Protein backbone atom coordinates (compact mmCIF):
# COMPACT_ATOMS: atom_id res chain seq x y z
CA UNK A 1 49.42 -43.88 88.72
CA UNK A 2 46.88 -41.61 86.56
CA UNK A 3 43.88 -43.14 84.82
CA UNK A 4 44.49 -45.33 81.48
CA UNK A 5 43.47 -43.94 78.16
CA UNK A 6 42.20 -45.63 75.69
CA UNK A 7 41.82 -43.97 71.96
CA UNK A 8 40.45 -46.07 69.06
CA UNK A 9 40.90 -45.20 65.70
CA UNK A 10 38.61 -47.06 62.99
CA UNK A 11 39.53 -46.78 59.09
CA UNK A 12 37.02 -48.12 56.60
CA UNK A 13 39.06 -47.91 53.40
CA UNK A 14 35.57 -48.80 51.62
CA UNK A 15 33.73 -46.21 52.87
CA UNK A 16 36.60 -43.42 53.01
CA UNK A 17 35.66 -43.14 56.67
CA UNK A 18 37.69 -42.68 60.00
CA UNK A 19 35.92 -42.13 62.98
CA UNK A 20 38.15 -41.58 66.50
CA UNK A 21 36.42 -42.90 69.93
CA UNK A 22 38.41 -42.31 72.88
CA UNK A 23 37.50 -43.51 76.78
CA UNK A 24 35.08 -40.45 77.75
CA UNK A 25 32.97 -41.58 75.18
CA UNK A 26 33.66 -39.19 72.64
CA UNK A 27 33.64 -40.16 68.67
CA UNK A 28 34.62 -37.76 65.76
CA UNK A 29 34.33 -38.79 62.82
CA UNK A 30 37.46 -36.98 60.52
CA UNK A 31 38.41 -36.91 56.75
CA UNK A 32 42.29 -38.07 58.14
CA UNK A 33 44.16 -39.03 60.71
CA UNK A 34 47.84 -38.42 61.34
CA UNK A 35 49.08 -41.07 64.61
CA UNK A 36 52.89 -40.60 65.35
CA UNK A 37 54.83 -41.50 68.76
CA UNK A 38 59.15 -41.30 69.25
CA UNK A 39 61.89 -41.98 71.88
CA UNK A 40 64.20 -39.92 70.72
CA UNK A 41 66.67 -41.32 73.04
CA UNK A 42 66.32 -44.84 72.22
CA UNK A 43 65.70 -43.63 68.39
CA UNK A 44 61.99 -45.37 68.36
CA UNK A 45 59.97 -43.86 65.83
CA UNK A 46 56.14 -44.84 64.99
CA UNK A 47 53.71 -42.67 62.50
CA UNK A 48 50.39 -43.48 60.63
CA UNK A 49 48.60 -41.27 58.25
CA UNK A 50 45.76 -41.78 56.07
CA UNK A 51 42.96 -39.53 54.21
CA UNK A 52 43.64 -36.46 52.91
CA UNK A 53 47.11 -34.68 53.85
CA UNK A 54 45.54 -31.08 54.06
CA UNK A 55 43.21 -32.26 56.24
CA UNK A 56 45.73 -33.40 57.99
CA UNK A 57 47.40 -30.28 57.98
CA UNK A 58 44.76 -28.03 58.36
CA UNK A 59 43.95 -29.80 61.55
CA UNK A 60 47.70 -29.20 62.58
CA UNK A 61 47.82 -25.59 62.19
CA UNK A 62 43.99 -25.56 64.53
CA UNK A 63 46.28 -27.65 67.20
CA UNK A 64 48.74 -25.00 67.24
CA UNK A 65 46.12 -21.87 66.82
CA UNK A 66 44.59 -23.01 69.74
CA UNK A 67 47.90 -23.75 71.61
CA UNK A 68 48.63 -20.11 71.07
CA UNK A 69 45.56 -19.53 72.97
CA UNK A 70 45.11 -21.98 76.04
CA UNK A 71 46.96 -22.02 78.91
CA UNK A 72 48.76 -25.90 78.48
CA UNK A 73 52.31 -24.90 78.63
CA UNK A 74 53.09 -28.38 77.33
CA UNK A 75 50.74 -28.01 74.30
CA UNK A 76 52.27 -25.01 74.05
CA UNK A 77 56.11 -26.41 74.38
CA UNK A 78 55.27 -29.03 72.01
CA UNK A 79 54.66 -26.34 69.04
CA UNK A 80 57.42 -24.70 69.87
CA UNK A 81 59.60 -28.27 69.35
CA UNK A 82 57.99 -29.01 66.29
CA UNK A 83 58.88 -25.53 64.94
CA UNK A 84 62.15 -25.77 65.57
CA UNK A 85 62.48 -29.33 64.11
CA UNK A 86 60.32 -28.01 60.90
CA UNK A 87 63.16 -25.01 60.95
CA UNK A 88 66.34 -27.80 61.02
CA UNK A 89 64.46 -29.37 58.44
CA UNK A 90 63.58 -26.59 56.15
CA UNK A 91 65.81 -23.72 56.97
CA UNK A 92 69.05 -25.42 58.75
CA UNK A 93 71.44 -21.88 58.19
CA UNK A 94 68.75 -20.58 60.68
CA UNK A 95 69.77 -23.06 63.44
CA UNK A 96 73.80 -22.14 62.55
CA UNK A 97 72.91 -18.87 62.52
CA UNK A 98 71.49 -19.01 66.17
CA UNK A 99 68.05 -17.51 65.58
CA UNK A 100 65.43 -18.03 68.42
CA UNK A 101 62.49 -20.38 67.02
CA UNK A 102 60.23 -17.89 68.07
CA UNK A 103 62.31 -14.51 66.45
CA UNK A 104 62.22 -16.64 62.95
CA UNK A 105 58.15 -17.97 63.52
CA UNK A 106 57.76 -13.97 64.06
CA UNK A 107 59.73 -12.78 61.18
CA UNK A 108 57.65 -16.03 58.70
CA UNK A 109 54.30 -14.54 60.49
CA UNK A 110 55.17 -10.87 59.00
CA UNK A 111 56.17 -11.69 55.94
CA UNK A 112 53.35 -13.91 55.16
CA UNK A 113 50.84 -11.47 56.46
CA UNK A 114 52.68 -8.58 53.98
CA UNK A 115 52.21 -10.93 50.93
CA UNK A 116 48.60 -11.47 52.15
CA UNK A 117 48.52 -14.98 52.74
CA UNK A 118 48.44 -15.03 56.34
CA UNK A 119 45.16 -17.23 57.69
């Protein structure tokens, strides 16, 4: 059995500050936080969010960029799974047409580049 991991999130609504601390002693101030977890088999879902949605979305994107560049197969798979679930919510006809998630992401990426909006 591995070592326990402890993460502490402190939200001070009056000061509009969020601090994230981990068991290794790292501490980061952030502008937003989203914590979610689940057990798909049991249908258990947990969600907590506080702060600016734009900052949380930016952090999610940065995680995606990091996952594409690193060698962590679990992290890459997480973002692939997220993409599949987002496509199911936003574009269900793509799933019914049996489009591969990566193919759809590549197509959207090309469309975004053509529009000059790719960051």
